[in-house]
Amino acid sequence: MTLSSASAGGAGGPAVTAPPTQVLAATPATVAKVFGTAGYRVTVSPASGNEDLSFTLVAGKYELGMWFSGCAGQGIDDACLRVTASIYDGPDAVKLTVEDVNRWNTHHYTHAYVLEDNTYVDSSFILRGGYTKAALLAWMQAYLDDLGDFEEEFFK
């Protein structure tokens, strides 16, 4: 999964120096800046054609695909309903069954599924109405914790 364009630091929009409890605008620009200031490496990929604005987020050993949905437009400063984080195991990984992912999904916050022989693990965060820096970063940490548990359960 390779997405590229401007880095979050070069993206438009307000600086995110807000206290962790201040409500932030529900835009890709603020999401990218929150993650960037928290130490994650963010690379923004602008919307083009039928593809929505998205970015990659590198968190330790994970390179996540992040995309926005329910947006007012395709710009980095347009308000969006949600952001979704996703990672997949790739074509050479252990193949999981529907039973495996169903067992995972009944006990975890993240959503696993198999599509075209790849296993995906997704999680979404609601942005509409605004969000706090603390809530967004807590969501990401919970997602990363689940990814570690997923690997431990299925790939170790």
PDB file of C-alpha atoms in Angstrom:
ATOM      1  CA  MET A   1       0.000   0.000   0.000  1.00  0.00           C
ATOM      2  CA  THR A   2       1.762   3.161  -1.143  1.00  0.00           C
ATOM      3  CA  LEU A   3       0.173   6.555  -0.813  1.00  0.00           C
ATOM      4  CA  SER A   4       2.135   9.726  -1.291  1.00  0.00           C
ATOM      5  CA  SER A   5       1.911  13.447  -1.629  1.00  0.00           C
ATOM      6  CA  ALA A   6       2.494  16.245   0.835  1.00  0.00           C
ATOM      7  CA  SER A   7       3.462  15.390   4.374  1.00  0.00           C
ATOM      8  CA  ALA A   8       1.130  16.410   7.163  1.00  0.00           C
ATOM      9  CA  GLY A   9       3.439  19.209   8.194  1.00  0.00           C
ATOM     10  CA  GLY A  10       2.933  20.850   4.800  1.00  0.00           C
ATOM     11  CA  ALA A  11      -0.820  20.358   4.716  1.00  0.00           C
ATOM     12  CA  GLY A  12      -3.098  23.366   5.086  1.00  0.00           C
ATOM     13  CA  GLY A  13      -5.366  24.080   8.000  1.00  0.00           C
ATOM     14  CA  PRO A  14      -4.922  25.266  11.551  1.00  0.00           C
ATOM     15  CA  ALA A  15      -2.018  24.229  13.741  1.00  0.00           C
ATOM     16  CA  VAL A  16      -3.013  21.613  16.297  1.00  0.00           C
ATOM     17  CA  THR A  17      -1.525  22.978  19.493  1.00  0.00           C
ATOM     18  CA  ALA A  18      -4.847  22.704  21.300  1.00  0.00           C
ATOM     19  CA  PRO A  19      -5.215  21.198  24.748  1.00  0.00           C
ATOM     20  CA  PRO A  20      -6.182  17.503  24.616  1.00  0.00           C
ATOM     21  CA  THR A  21      -9.776  18.317  25.647  1.00  0.00           C
ATOM     22  CA  GLN A  22     -10.461  21.100  23.106  1.00  0.00           C
ATOM     23  CA  VAL A  23     -12.889  20.109  20.351  1.00  0.00           C
ATOM     24  CA  LEU A  24     -11.204  20.160  16.942  1.00  0.00           C
ATOM     25  CA  ALA A  25     -12.697  20.524  13.468  1.00  0.00           C
ATOM     26  CA  ALA A  26     -13.687  17.218  11.846  1.00  0.00           C
ATOM     27  CA  THR A  27     -11.296  17.619   8.904  1.00  0.00           C
ATOM     28  CA  PRO A  28      -8.511  15.501   7.446  1.00  0.00           C
ATOM     29  CA  ALA A  29      -6.110  18.422   8.014  1.00  0.00           C
ATOM     30  CA  THR A  30      -6.616  18.421  11.782  1.00  0.00           C
ATOM     31  CA  VAL A  31      -6.499  14.612  11.988  1.00  0.00           C
ATOM     32  CA  ALA A  32      -3.206  14.523  10.078  1.00  0.00           C
ATOM     33  CA  LYS A  33      -1.741  17.258  12.272  1.00  0.00           C
ATOM     34  CA  VAL A  34      -2.798  15.567  15.521  1.00  0.00           C
ATOM     35  CA  PHE A  35      -1.088  12.364  14.446  1.00  0.00           C
ATOM     36  CA  GLY A  36       1.960  14.241  13.154  1.00  0.00           C
ATOM     37  CA  THR A  37       2.439  16.195  16.381  1.00  0.00           C
ATOM     38  CA  ALA A  38       2.041  12.948  18.347  1.00  0.00           C
ATOM     39  CA  GLY A  39       5.079  11.517  16.546  1.00  0.00           C
ATOM     40  CA  TYR A  40       3.427   9.378  13.876  1.00  0.00           C
ATOM     41  CA  ARG A  41       4.715   9.753  10.305  1.00  0.00           C
ATOM     42  CA  VAL A  42       1.839  10.894   8.097  1.00  0.00           C
ATOM     43  CA  THR A  43       1.804  11.136   4.306  1.00  0.00           C
ATOM     44  CA  VAL A  44      -1.292  12.723   2.774  1.00  0.00           C
ATOM     45  CA  SER A  45      -2.663  11.590  -0.590  1.00  0.00           C
ATOM     46  CA  PRO A  46      -5.133  14.105  -2.045  1.00  0.00           C
ATOM     47  CA  ALA A  47      -8.411  12.985  -3.555  1.00  0.00           C
ATOM     48  CA  SER A  48      -8.277  12.230  -7.247  1.00  0.00           C
ATOM     49  CA  GLY A  49     -10.904  10.839  -9.586  1.00  0.00           C
ATOM     50  CA  ASN A  50     -13.052   8.355  -7.662  1.00  0.00           C
ATOM     51  CA  GLU A  51     -10.604   8.045  -4.748  1.00  0.00           C
ATOM     52  CA  ASP A  52     -11.240   9.967  -1.537  1.00  0.00           C
ATOM     53  CA  LEU A  53      -8.563  11.837   0.329  1.00  0.00           C
ATOM     54  CA  SER A  54      -6.475   9.410   2.356  1.00  0.00           C
ATOM     55  CA  PHE A  55      -3.122   9.095   4.044  1.00  0.00           C
ATOM     56  CA  THR A  56      -0.663   6.585   5.360  1.00  0.00           C
ATOM     57  CA  LEU A  57       0.292   6.606   8.988  1.00  0.00           C
ATOM     58  CA  VAL A  58       3.440   4.869  10.176  1.00  0.00           C
ATOM     59  CA  ALA A  59       3.206   3.741  13.791  1.00  0.00           C
ATOM     60  CA  GLY A  60       6.218   1.682  14.809  1.00  0.00           C
ATOM     61  CA  LYS A  61       6.277  -1.418  12.608  1.00  0.00           C
ATOM     62  CA  TYR A  62       2.824  -0.757  11.144  1.00  0.00           C
ATOM     63  CA  GLU A  63       2.035   1.212   7.980  1.00  0.00           C
ATOM     64  CA  LEU A  64      -1.672   1.936   8.080  1.00  0.00           C
ATOM     65  CA  GLY A  65      -3.978   3.107   5.347  1.00  0.00           C
ATOM     66  CA  MET A  66      -6.274   5.863   6.593  1.00  0.00           C
ATOM     67  CA  TRP A  67      -9.258   7.162   4.666  1.00  0.00           C
ATOM     68  CA  PHE A  68     -12.085   9.588   5.254  1.00  0.00           C
ATOM     69  CA  SER A  69     -15.757   9.087   4.465  1.00  0.00           C
ATOM     70  CA  GLY A  70     -18.936  11.135   4.552  1.00  0.00           C
ATOM     71  CA  CYS A  71     -16.984  14.287   3.682  1.00  0.00           C
ATOM     72  CA  ALA A  72     -18.516  17.581   2.560  1.00  0.00           C
ATOM     73  CA  GLY A  73     -16.007  17.636  -0.328  1.00  0.00           C
ATOM     74  CA  GLN A  74     -12.686  16.136  -1.346  1.00  0.00           C
ATOM     75  CA  GLY A  75     -10.430  18.774   0.187  1.00  0.00           C
ATOM     76  CA  ILE A  76      -8.191  18.462   3.213  1.00  0.00           C
ATOM     77  CA  ASP A  77     -10.189  21.163   5.030  1.00  0.00           C
ATOM     78  CA  ASP A  78     -13.642  19.687   4.302  1.00  0.00           C
ATOM     79  CA  ALA A  79     -15.543  18.265   7.288  1.00  0.00           C
ATOM     80  CA  CYS A  80     -15.911  14.473   7.348  1.00  0.00           C
ATOM     81  CA  LEU A  81     -18.081  11.939   9.172  1.00  0.00           C
ATOM     82  CA  ARG A  82     -15.354   9.427  10.021  1.00  0.00           C
ATOM     83  CA  VAL A  83     -11.782   8.314   9.552  1.00  0.00           C
ATOM     84  CA  THR A  84     -10.974   4.626   9.146  1.00  0.00           C
ATOM     85  CA  ALA A  85      -7.639   2.948   9.833  1.00  0.00           C
ATOM     86  CA  SER A  86      -6.863  -0.243   7.942  1.00  0.00           C
ATOM     87  CA  ILE A  87      -4.040  -2.703   7.524  1.00  0.00           C
ATOM     88  CA  TYR A  88      -3.835  -5.935   5.597  1.00  0.00           C
ATOM     89  CA  ASP A  89      -1.577  -8.943   5.858  1.00  0.00           C
ATOM     90  CA  GLY A  90      -0.510  -9.113   2.216  1.00  0.00           C
ATOM     91  CA  PRO A  91      -0.548 -11.984  -0.249  1.00  0.00           C
ATOM     92  CA  ASP A  92       2.126 -14.135   1.468  1.00  0.00           C
ATOM     93  CA  ALA A  93       0.628 -14.199   4.961  1.00  0.00           C
ATOM     94  CA  VAL A  94      -1.207 -17.032   6.661  1.00  0.00           C
ATOM     95  CA  LYS A  95      -4.715 -17.325   5.231  1.00  0.00           C
ATOM     96  CA  LEU A  96      -7.463 -16.981   7.786  1.00  0.00           C
ATOM     97  CA  THR A  97     -10.894 -18.522   7.541  1.00  0.00           C
ATOM     98  CA  VAL A  98     -14.256 -16.866   7.992  1.00  0.00           C
ATOM     99  CA  GLU A  99     -14.491 -18.709  11.307  1.00  0.00           C
ATOM    100  CA  ASP A 100     -11.167 -17.175  12.425  1.00  0.00           C
ATOM    101  CA  VAL A 101     -12.233 -13.600  11.694  1.00  0.00           C
ATOM    102  CA  ASN A 102     -15.738 -14.142  13.090  1.00  0.00           C
ATOM    103  CA  ARG A 103     -14.208 -15.384  16.349  1.00  0.00           C
ATOM    104  CA  TRP A 104     -11.984 -12.287  16.424  1.00  0.00           C
ATOM    105  CA  ASN A 105     -14.870  -9.925  15.640  1.00  0.00           C
ATOM    106  CA  THR A 106     -17.046 -11.234  18.469  1.00  0.00           C
ATOM    107  CA  HIS A 107     -14.407 -10.350  21.077  1.00  0.00           C
ATOM    108  CA  HIS A 108     -12.632  -7.219  19.840  1.00  0.00           C
ATOM    109  CA  TYR A 109     -13.285  -3.587  18.982  1.00  0.00           C
ATOM    110  CA  THR A 110     -11.577  -3.845  15.593  1.00  0.00           C
ATOM    111  CA  HIS A 111     -13.208  -5.426  12.563  1.00  0.00           C
ATOM    112  CA  ALA A 112     -11.375  -8.205  10.690  1.00  0.00           C
ATOM    113  CA  TYR A 113     -12.393  -9.592   7.319  1.00  0.00           C
ATOM    114  CA  VAL A 114     -10.998 -11.573   4.395  1.00  0.00           C
ATOM    115  CA  LEU A 115     -11.216 -10.098   0.905  1.00  0.00           C
ATOM    116  CA  GLU A 116      -9.459 -11.502  -2.161  1.00  0.00           C
ATOM    117  CA  ASP A 117      -7.216 -13.728   0.005  1.00  0.00           C
ATOM    118  CA  ASN A 118      -6.006 -10.827   2.155  1.00  0.00           C
ATOM    119  CA  THR A 119      -6.937 -10.352   5.786  1.00  0.00           C
ATOM    120  CA  TYR A 120      -7.805  -6.788   6.789  1.00  0.00           C
ATOM    121  CA  VAL A 121      -8.179  -5.305  10.255  1.00  0.00           C
ATOM    122  CA  ASP A 122     -10.096  -1.998  10.358  1.00  0.00           C
ATOM    123  CA  SER A 123     -11.345   0.469  12.901  1.00  0.00           C
ATOM    124  CA  SER A 124     -13.315   3.702  12.429  1.00  0.00           C
ATOM    125  CA  PHE A 125     -13.458   6.878  14.505  1.00  0.00           C
ATOM    126  CA  ILE A 126     -16.406   9.294  14.258  1.00  0.00           C
ATOM    127  CA  LEU A 127     -15.316  12.862  13.538  1.00  0.00           C
ATOM    128  CA  ARG A 128     -18.647  14.592  12.847  1.00  0.00           C
ATOM    129  CA  GLY A 129     -19.403  17.269  15.402  1.00  0.00           C
ATOM    130  CA  GLY A 130     -15.719  17.532  16.294  1.00  0.00           C
ATOM    131  CA  TYR A 131     -13.388  15.410  18.375  1.00  0.00           C
ATOM    132  CA  THR A 132     -10.651  15.863  20.929  1.00  0.00           C
ATOM    133  CA  LYS A 133      -6.956  15.177  20.456  1.00  0.00           C
ATOM    134  CA  ALA A 134      -7.041  12.883  23.490  1.00  0.00           C
ATOM    135  CA  ALA A 135      -9.927  10.813  22.073  1.00  0.00           C
ATOM    136  CA  LEU A 136      -8.310  10.435  18.625  1.00  0.00           C
ATOM    137  CA  LEU A 137      -4.976   9.354  20.086  1.00  0.00           C
ATOM    138  CA  ALA A 138      -6.672   6.944  22.530  1.00  0.00           C
ATOM    139  CA  TRP A 139      -8.571   5.396  19.593  1.00  0.00           C
ATOM    140  CA  MET A 140      -5.317   4.927  17.663  1.00  0.00           C
ATOM    141  CA  GLN A 141      -3.603   3.346  20.667  1.00  0.00           C
ATOM    142  CA  ALA A 142      -6.529   0.941  21.157  1.00  0.00           C
ATOM    143  CA  TYR A 143      -6.339   0.040  17.444  1.00  0.00           C
ATOM    144  CA  LEU A 144      -2.582  -0.572  17.621  1.00  0.00           C
ATOM    145  CA  ASP A 145      -3.045  -2.690  20.754  1.00  0.00           C
ATOM    146  CA  ASP A 146      -5.647  -4.784  18.903  1.00  0.00           C
ATOM    147  CA  LEU A 147      -3.264  -5.210  15.953  1.00  0.00           C
ATOM    148  CA  GLY A 148      -0.646  -6.601  18.321  1.00  0.00           C
ATOM    149  CA  ASP A 149      -3.217  -8.986  19.810  1.00  0.00           C
ATOM    150  CA  PHE A 150      -4.370  -9.994  16.309  1.00  0.00           C
ATOM    151  CA  GLU A 151      -0.810 -10.851  15.270  1.00  0.00           C
ATOM    152  CA  GLU A 152      -0.245 -12.749  18.480  1.00  0.00           C
ATOM    153  CA  GLU A 153      -3.406 -14.807  18.007  1.00  0.00           C
ATOM    154  CA  PHE A 154      -3.090 -15.604  14.303  1.00  0.00           C
ATOM    155  CA  PHE A 155       0.459 -15.066  13.070  1.00  0.00           C
ATOM    156  CA  LYS A 156       2.813 -16.194  15.863  1.00  0.00           C
TER     157      LYS A 156
END
